[in-house]
Amino acid sequence: MSTGTATPVEDDGRPRRLWVRALQVTVGLGLAVAMLGWGLPYFAQTSWSEVFDILGTVPLWKALLFLGLVVAGLYCYTFVMTGAMPGLSHPRALILNVCGSSVSNLLPGGGAVGLAATYTIAKSWGFSVASVTTMAVVTGVWNVLARVMLPIIAVLGLAWAATDLPATMREAAWAAVVSGLAIVAGFVLAVATDRGARVVGRLADRVVRLVRRGHGSQIERGLTGLRSRVAETVRTGWLSMTLGMVGFFGLYYVLFVLCMQTTGIELPFGQLFAAYAIGRLLTAVGVTPGGLGVTETGTAAALVAWGADPAASMAGVVIFSIFTHLMEVPLGALGWLAWSLMPKATAAEVSEAHLAGRAQASSRRT
């Protein structure tokens, strides 16, 4: 029963954070709708009516093929997760991935919510907070490095083929080079020594304080505490994580090419890869859910700039987005259902699997 008295605002600023979060979600969703409804057809120089005419011609068997490629790509990504968290099986890694991604794709900047879902599921299987945190840090770095490498590869390929390179593509490649080098340098420094971990953590905490008042030294303490675990994970799992990432982005590129061919786009593979690279890099833009709207607009604009038909370009990009972004929501629902029905492992079982994974990694090195 209510006492009828006003509840004071808590000192930790939780009510304010809730309002800020609600505002972020509202603005992010509004931007996504605006970019898809107005920005995408404007920059692609076409209309939604023309796009719907093309979408209606896609046969069912091709849609099933596209779905199969998505599932295959997601399975490749399980090698990234199992390499970063010994003891995690591939089926469980797939469930963990689709559940976290489905939540992340629903909200602007939803990575934090997706990470919370990852912690919940992994802990129910007996994994420690330290193991999940280590996996999140390492896979996050591998993801960012892969996405910044794609424009670099695209620029090199276009230069080798003597293809005209738009100024925006060159700028994106240079930005990717600088970002990639900074990430590699910071990551190596953070895992090399305790002092390096403290320096990187301290710098990260300062950056966070610029946008979040009251932030302490959580990142510095976390990096220092996890340094040895992260270093060991990279040492034993780098090959599995790298090959898994190559398979994931490689299959998604095949899907991208097939989507373009389905709508009648006949650009060279180098230009298609460049447009694909732009889109993958733009997914890191967190103002909309998963970069929705921003990613499609940038990709379609690049295709049209290279001479592709505007309506066909936009239709191909929309199909690709449906299967790589929106399709993760129902796949995530299936993942949540599977998790709720499957038995939960004990900490002792995970410890045994962890030791087996370390032993297997050691045998591969020898």
Short mmCIF file of C-alpha atoms in Angstrom, two decimals:
data_model
loop_
_atom_site.label_atom_id
_atom_site.label_comp_id
_atom_site.label_asym_id
_atom_site.label_seq_id
_atom_site.Cartn_x
_atom_site.Cartn_y
_atom_site.Cartn_z
CA MET A 1 0.00 0.00 0.00
CA SER A 2 1.25 3.48 -0.81
CA THR A 3 2.21 5.71 2.08
CA GLY A 4 1.21 8.83 0.18
CA THR A 5 4.61 10.45 0.60
CA ALA A 6 6.85 11.53 -2.24
CA THR A 7 9.77 9.26 -2.98
CA PRO A 8 13.05 11.19 -3.07
CA VAL A 9 15.34 10.88 -6.04
CA GLU A 10 18.13 8.44 -5.30
CA ASP A 11 21.64 9.75 -5.08
CA ASP A 12 22.98 7.23 -7.56
CA GLY A 13 21.08 8.93 -10.39
CA ARG A 14 19.06 5.86 -11.42
CA PRO A 15 15.86 7.80 -12.33
CA ARG A 16 17.92 10.15 -14.46
CA ARG A 17 19.68 7.24 -16.18
CA LEU A 18 16.31 5.66 -16.96
CA TRP A 19 15.08 8.88 -18.57
CA VAL A 20 18.30 9.22 -20.55
CA ARG A 21 18.05 5.61 -21.70
CA ALA A 22 14.40 6.07 -22.70
CA LEU A 23 15.35 9.18 -24.66
CA GLN A 24 18.19 7.32 -26.40
CA VAL A 25 15.85 4.50 -27.41
CA THR A 26 13.21 6.92 -28.70
CA VAL A 27 15.69 8.99 -30.70
CA GLY A 28 17.46 5.90 -32.03
CA LEU A 29 14.28 4.24 -33.23
CA GLY A 30 13.12 7.54 -34.72
CA LEU A 31 16.37 7.89 -36.64
CA ALA A 32 16.12 4.31 -37.89
CA VAL A 33 12.59 4.92 -39.18
CA ALA A 34 13.63 8.22 -40.78
CA MET A 35 16.70 6.70 -42.44
CA LEU A 36 14.74 3.75 -43.81
CA GLY A 37 11.65 5.70 -44.81
CA TRP A 38 13.31 8.80 -46.24
CA GLY A 39 17.10 8.63 -46.19
CA LEU A 40 17.51 5.26 -47.91
CA PRO A 41 15.32 6.00 -50.97
CA TYR A 42 16.70 9.56 -51.16
CA PHE A 43 20.37 8.56 -51.28
CA ALA A 44 19.61 5.51 -53.43
CA GLN A 45 17.70 7.79 -55.82
CA THR A 46 14.60 5.58 -55.99
CA SER A 47 11.28 4.94 -54.21
CA TRP A 48 9.88 2.20 -52.01
CA SER A 49 7.19 1.35 -54.59
CA GLU A 50 9.87 0.43 -57.14
CA VAL A 51 11.70 -1.59 -54.50
CA PHE A 52 8.57 -3.56 -53.51
CA ASP A 53 8.01 -4.47 -57.17
CA ILE A 54 11.47 -6.08 -57.24
CA LEU A 55 11.13 -7.75 -53.83
CA GLY A 56 7.98 -9.49 -55.01
CA THR A 57 9.95 -11.37 -57.67
CA VAL A 58 12.27 -13.18 -55.21
CA PRO A 59 11.40 -16.93 -55.30
CA LEU A 60 10.95 -18.96 -52.13
CA TRP A 61 13.88 -21.28 -52.83
CA LYS A 62 16.24 -18.31 -52.90
CA ALA A 63 14.89 -17.04 -49.61
CA LEU A 64 15.56 -20.47 -48.09
CA LEU A 65 19.07 -20.42 -49.57
CA PHE A 66 19.71 -17.01 -48.02
CA LEU A 67 18.48 -18.28 -44.65
CA GLY A 68 20.79 -21.29 -44.93
CA LEU A 69 23.78 -19.01 -45.55
CA VAL A 70 22.87 -16.93 -42.50
CA VAL A 71 22.73 -20.01 -40.28
CA ALA A 72 26.03 -21.27 -41.73
CA GLY A 73 27.64 -17.89 -41.07
CA LEU A 74 26.36 -17.85 -37.50
CA TYR A 75 27.75 -21.36 -36.99
CA CYS A 76 31.15 -20.16 -38.22
CA TYR A 77 31.00 -17.46 -35.57
CA THR A 78 30.67 -20.13 -32.88
CA PHE A 79 34.37 -20.88 -33.47
CA VAL A 80 35.10 -17.31 -32.38
CA MET A 81 33.15 -17.81 -29.16
CA THR A 82 34.45 -21.29 -28.35
CA GLY A 83 37.99 -20.08 -28.96
CA ALA A 84 37.41 -17.23 -26.52
CA MET A 85 35.67 -19.33 -23.84
CA PRO A 86 37.08 -22.88 -23.41
CA GLY A 87 34.43 -25.35 -22.32
CA LEU A 88 31.70 -23.76 -24.44
CA SER A 89 30.24 -26.15 -27.03
CA HIS A 90 29.30 -25.03 -30.53
CA PRO A 91 25.52 -25.55 -30.07
CA ARG A 92 25.58 -23.51 -26.87
CA ALA A 93 27.73 -20.85 -28.54
CA LEU A 94 25.12 -20.59 -31.31
CA ILE A 95 22.34 -20.15 -28.75
CA LEU A 96 24.39 -17.58 -26.84
CA ASN A 97 25.09 -15.63 -30.02
CA VAL A 98 21.56 -15.47 -31.43
CA CYS A 99 20.01 -14.66 -28.04
CA GLY A 100 22.40 -11.77 -27.42
CA SER A 101 22.16 -10.49 -31.00
CA SER A 102 18.36 -10.57 -31.04
CA VAL A 103 18.24 -8.32 -27.97
CA SER A 104 20.99 -6.03 -29.28
CA ASN A 105 19.22 -5.57 -32.63
CA LEU A 106 16.01 -4.38 -30.99
CA LEU A 107 17.44 -1.34 -29.20
CA PRO A 108 19.80 1.52 -30.12
CA GLY A 109 23.11 0.85 -28.42
CA GLY A 110 21.62 -2.46 -27.34
CA GLY A 111 25.01 -4.07 -26.89
CA ALA A 112 24.81 -3.58 -23.12
CA VAL A 113 21.43 -5.34 -22.97
CA GLY A 114 22.74 -8.11 -25.20
CA LEU A 115 25.77 -8.50 -22.94
CA ALA A 116 23.49 -8.79 -19.92
CA ALA A 117 21.60 -11.58 -21.70
CA THR A 118 24.92 -13.28 -22.45
CA TYR A 119 25.88 -13.18 -18.77
CA THR A 120 22.51 -14.61 -17.73
CA ILE A 121 22.65 -17.55 -20.14
CA ALA A 122 26.34 -18.38 -19.66
CA LYS A 123 26.07 -18.26 -15.86
CA SER A 124 23.13 -20.68 -16.01
CA TRP A 125 25.51 -23.12 -17.68
CA GLY A 126 28.02 -22.72 -14.85
CA PHE A 127 30.47 -20.28 -16.45
CA SER A 128 32.01 -17.70 -14.17
CA VAL A 129 31.62 -13.94 -14.59
CA ALA A 130 35.35 -13.72 -15.31
CA SER A 131 35.07 -16.26 -18.15
CA VAL A 132 32.15 -14.42 -19.76
CA THR A 133 33.85 -11.05 -19.37
CA THR A 134 37.04 -12.37 -20.94
CA MET A 135 35.06 -13.79 -23.85
CA ALA A 136 33.20 -10.51 -24.33
CA VAL A 137 36.42 -8.47 -24.34
CA VAL A 138 38.31 -10.73 -26.74
CA THR A 139 35.46 -11.31 -29.20
CA GLY A 140 34.68 -7.59 -29.13
CA VAL A 141 38.23 -6.74 -30.15
CA TRP A 142 38.22 -9.43 -32.87
CA ASN A 143 34.93 -8.07 -34.22
CA VAL A 144 36.14 -4.49 -34.41
CA LEU A 145 39.44 -5.49 -36.02
CA ALA A 146 37.61 -7.56 -38.64
CA ARG A 147 35.25 -4.72 -39.51
CA VAL A 148 38.03 -2.15 -39.87
CA MET A 149 40.06 -4.58 -41.99
CA LEU A 150 37.30 -4.98 -44.58
CA PRO A 151 37.59 -1.43 -46.07
CA ILE A 152 41.38 -1.81 -46.18
CA ILE A 153 41.07 -5.06 -48.15
CA ALA A 154 38.48 -3.43 -50.42
CA VAL A 155 40.73 -0.45 -51.19
CA LEU A 156 43.69 -2.70 -51.97
CA GLY A 157 41.53 -4.83 -54.25
CA LEU A 158 40.10 -1.86 -56.12
CA ALA A 159 43.53 -0.28 -56.49
CA TRP A 160 44.95 -3.54 -57.86
CA ALA A 161 42.08 -3.73 -60.37
CA ALA A 162 42.64 -0.06 -61.34
CA THR A 163 39.06 0.80 -60.40
CA ASP A 164 38.09 4.40 -59.70
CA LEU A 165 37.96 4.81 -55.95
CA PRO A 166 35.47 7.28 -54.43
CA ALA A 167 36.93 9.79 -51.98
CA THR A 168 34.60 8.53 -49.25
CA MET A 169 35.99 5.02 -49.68
CA ARG A 170 39.56 6.24 -49.38
CA GLU A 171 38.67 8.23 -46.28
CA ALA A 172 36.93 5.20 -44.76
CA ALA A 173 39.99 3.07 -45.45
CA TRP A 174 42.35 5.56 -43.84
CA ALA A 175 40.03 5.87 -40.85
CA ALA A 176 39.98 2.07 -40.62
CA VAL A 177 43.78 1.92 -40.73
CA VAL A 178 44.12 4.47 -37.93
CA SER A 179 41.37 2.84 -35.86
CA GLY A 180 42.78 -0.63 -36.38
CA LEU A 181 46.29 0.36 -35.39
CA ALA A 182 44.99 2.16 -32.30
CA ILE A 183 42.93 -0.86 -31.26
CA VAL A 184 45.80 -3.29 -31.81
CA ALA A 185 48.22 -1.05 -29.90
CA GLY A 186 45.82 -0.59 -27.01
CA PHE A 187 44.96 -4.29 -26.86
CA VAL A 188 48.59 -5.42 -26.93
CA LEU A 189 49.49 -2.87 -24.27
CA ALA A 190 46.58 -3.97 -22.09
CA VAL A 191 47.47 -7.68 -22.15
CA ALA A 192 51.27 -7.39 -22.15
CA THR A 193 51.83 -6.19 -18.58
CA ASP A 194 49.85 -5.16 -15.51
CA ARG A 195 51.18 -1.63 -15.92
CA GLY A 196 49.95 -1.52 -19.51
CA ALA A 197 46.51 -2.75 -18.42
CA ARG A 198 46.35 0.03 -15.82
CA VAL A 199 47.34 2.68 -18.37
CA VAL A 200 44.77 1.56 -20.96
CA GLY A 201 42.08 1.15 -18.32
CA ARG A 202 42.79 4.59 -16.88
CA LEU A 203 42.52 6.19 -20.34
CA ALA A 204 39.27 4.34 -21.04
CA ASP A 205 37.81 5.45 -17.71
CA ARG A 206 38.66 9.07 -18.54
CA VAL A 207 36.87 8.80 -21.88
CA VAL A 208 33.78 7.31 -20.21
CA ARG A 209 33.75 10.12 -17.63
CA LEU A 210 33.33 12.62 -20.46
CA VAL A 211 29.88 11.20 -21.19
CA ARG A 212 28.93 9.64 -17.84
CA ARG A 213 29.28 11.59 -14.63
CA GLY A 214 30.21 9.67 -11.51
CA HIS A 215 32.04 6.93 -13.39
CA GLY A 216 34.86 5.51 -11.28
CA SER A 217 37.79 3.27 -12.20
CA GLN A 218 35.83 0.16 -13.12
CA ILE A 219 37.55 -0.40 -16.48
CA GLU A 220 41.04 -0.03 -15.00
CA ARG A 221 40.25 -2.53 -12.23
CA GLY A 222 38.58 -4.91 -14.66
CA LEU A 223 41.43 -4.90 -17.18
CA THR A 224 44.03 -5.38 -14.47
CA GLY A 225 42.14 -8.29 -12.99
CA LEU A 226 41.49 -10.00 -16.33
CA ARG A 227 44.81 -9.30 -18.05
CA SER A 228 46.32 -12.74 -17.59
CA ARG A 229 43.07 -14.48 -18.61
CA VAL A 230 42.75 -12.37 -21.75
CA ALA A 231 46.40 -12.97 -22.69
CA GLU A 232 46.01 -16.74 -22.22
CA THR A 233 42.78 -16.76 -24.24
CA VAL A 234 44.41 -14.93 -27.14
CA ARG A 235 47.45 -17.21 -27.00
CA THR A 236 45.43 -20.42 -27.21
CA GLY A 237 42.38 -19.34 -29.21
CA TRP A 238 43.57 -16.78 -31.76
CA LEU A 239 43.59 -19.21 -34.69
CA SER A 240 40.09 -20.56 -34.02
CA MET A 241 38.74 -17.04 -33.52
CA THR A 242 40.40 -15.71 -36.67
CA LEU A 243 39.23 -18.57 -38.90
CA GLY A 244 35.73 -18.33 -37.46
CA MET A 245 35.62 -14.61 -38.18
CA VAL A 246 36.85 -15.15 -41.75
CA GLY A 247 34.17 -17.79 -42.31
CA PHE A 248 31.47 -15.58 -40.83
CA PHE A 249 32.24 -12.49 -42.91
CA GLY A 250 33.08 -14.60 -45.97
CA LEU A 251 29.70 -16.34 -46.01
CA TYR A 252 27.91 -13.06 -45.40
CA TYR A 253 29.75 -11.61 -48.41
CA VAL A 254 28.55 -14.55 -50.53
CA LEU A 255 25.03 -13.79 -49.29
CA PHE A 256 25.49 -10.12 -50.19
CA VAL A 257 26.60 -11.00 -53.74
CA LEU A 258 23.65 -13.37 -54.22
CA CYS A 259 21.22 -10.71 -52.97
CA MET A 260 22.63 -8.24 -55.47
CA GLN A 261 22.49 -10.73 -58.34
CA THR A 262 18.90 -11.61 -57.43
CA THR A 263 17.83 -8.00 -57.96
CA GLY A 264 19.85 -7.61 -61.17
CA ILE A 265 23.03 -5.89 -59.93
CA GLU A 266 25.98 -6.85 -62.15
CA LEU A 267 28.91 -4.92 -60.68
CA PRO A 268 32.41 -6.46 -60.44
CA PHE A 269 33.13 -8.47 -57.30
CA GLY A 270 35.64 -5.86 -56.13
CA GLN A 271 33.07 -3.09 -56.10
CA LEU A 272 30.51 -5.35 -54.45
CA PHE A 273 33.03 -6.19 -51.74
CA ALA A 274 33.74 -2.49 -51.22
CA ALA A 275 30.03 -1.76 -50.76
CA TYR A 276 29.77 -4.75 -48.42
CA ALA A 277 32.76 -3.49 -46.42
CA ILE A 278 31.16 -0.06 -46.02
CA GLY A 279 28.00 -1.67 -44.68
CA ARG A 280 29.83 -3.91 -42.20
CA LEU A 281 31.80 -0.93 -40.91
CA LEU A 282 28.64 1.15 -40.50
CA THR A 283 27.02 -1.53 -38.33
CA ALA A 284 29.25 -0.19 -35.55
CA VAL A 285 27.23 3.06 -35.58
CA GLY A 286 25.22 2.69 -32.39
CA VAL A 287 22.69 5.51 -32.79
CA THR A 288 20.14 3.09 -34.27
CA PRO A 289 19.54 -0.61 -33.47
CA GLY A 290 22.47 -2.44 -35.06
CA GLY A 291 23.12 0.56 -37.31
CA LEU A 292 19.76 -0.08 -39.02
CA GLY A 293 19.05 2.54 -41.67
CA VAL A 294 22.57 3.96 -41.56
CA THR A 295 24.09 0.72 -42.87
CA GLU A 296 21.59 0.30 -45.70
CA THR A 297 21.84 3.94 -46.78
CA GLY A 298 25.64 3.89 -46.97
CA THR A 299 25.71 0.59 -48.86
CA ALA A 300 23.04 1.57 -51.39
CA ALA A 301 24.67 4.96 -51.99
CA ALA A 302 27.98 3.25 -52.78
CA LEU A 303 26.33 0.86 -55.25
CA VAL A 304 24.50 3.68 -57.03
CA ALA A 305 27.72 5.74 -57.17
CA TRP A 306 29.34 2.89 -59.11
CA GLY A 307 26.51 2.89 -61.65
CA ALA A 308 24.13 0.25 -60.32
CA ASP A 309 20.40 0.64 -60.88
CA PRO A 310 18.97 2.60 -57.91
CA ALA A 311 15.86 0.48 -57.35
CA ALA A 312 17.76 -2.79 -57.76
CA SER A 313 20.49 -1.57 -55.40
CA MET A 314 18.06 -0.61 -52.69
CA ALA A 315 16.10 -3.85 -53.10
CA GLY A 316 19.26 -5.94 -52.81
CA VAL A 317 20.37 -4.05 -49.72
CA VAL A 318 16.94 -4.47 -48.12
CA ILE A 319 16.97 -8.24 -48.76
CA PHE A 320 20.45 -8.51 -47.26
CA SER A 321 19.38 -6.50 -44.22
CA ILE A 322 16.27 -8.63 -43.71
CA PHE A 323 18.33 -11.81 -43.48
CA THR A 324 21.36 -10.50 -41.60
CA HIS A 325 19.64 -8.11 -39.19
CA LEU A 326 15.90 -8.67 -38.83
CA MET A 327 16.11 -12.46 -39.17
CA GLU A 328 18.25 -12.61 -36.02
CA VAL A 329 15.19 -11.61 -33.98
CA PRO A 330 13.13 -14.78 -34.71
CA LEU A 331 16.32 -16.86 -34.59
CA GLY A 332 16.96 -15.33 -31.19
CA ALA A 333 13.46 -16.27 -30.08
CA LEU A 334 14.21 -19.88 -31.03
CA GLY A 335 17.49 -19.59 -29.13
CA TRP A 336 15.73 -18.37 -26.00
CA LEU A 337 13.25 -21.24 -26.30
CA ALA A 338 16.07 -23.78 -26.69
CA TRP A 339 17.89 -22.33 -23.67
CA SER A 340 14.77 -22.49 -21.51
CA LEU A 341 14.24 -26.17 -22.38
CA MET A 342 17.81 -27.46 -22.25
CA PRO A 343 19.38 -28.68 -18.98
CA LYS A 344 21.67 -26.30 -17.15
CA ALA A 345 25.22 -27.49 -16.47
CA THR A 346 26.88 -27.37 -13.08
CA ALA A 347 30.08 -25.46 -12.37
CA ALA A 348 31.92 -28.78 -11.93
CA GLU A 349 30.94 -29.90 -15.43
CA VAL A 350 32.10 -26.64 -16.94
CA SER A 351 35.39 -26.85 -15.02
CA GLU A 352 36.01 -30.29 -16.48
CA ALA A 353 35.21 -29.05 -19.98
CA HIS A 354 37.44 -26.02 -19.40
CA LEU A 355 40.41 -28.24 -18.51
CA ALA A 356 39.73 -30.43 -21.54
CA GLY A 357 39.68 -27.37 -23.77
CA ARG A 358 42.99 -26.12 -22.37
CA ALA A 359 44.53 -29.56 -22.87
CA GLN A 360 43.31 -29.66 -26.47
CA ALA A 361 44.72 -26.19 -27.12
CA SER A 362 48.07 -27.23 -25.62
CA SER A 363 48.19 -30.35 -27.80
CA ARG A 364 47.59 -28.21 -30.90
CA ARG A 365 50.52 -25.97 -30.01
CA THR A 366 52.84 -28.96 -29.56
#
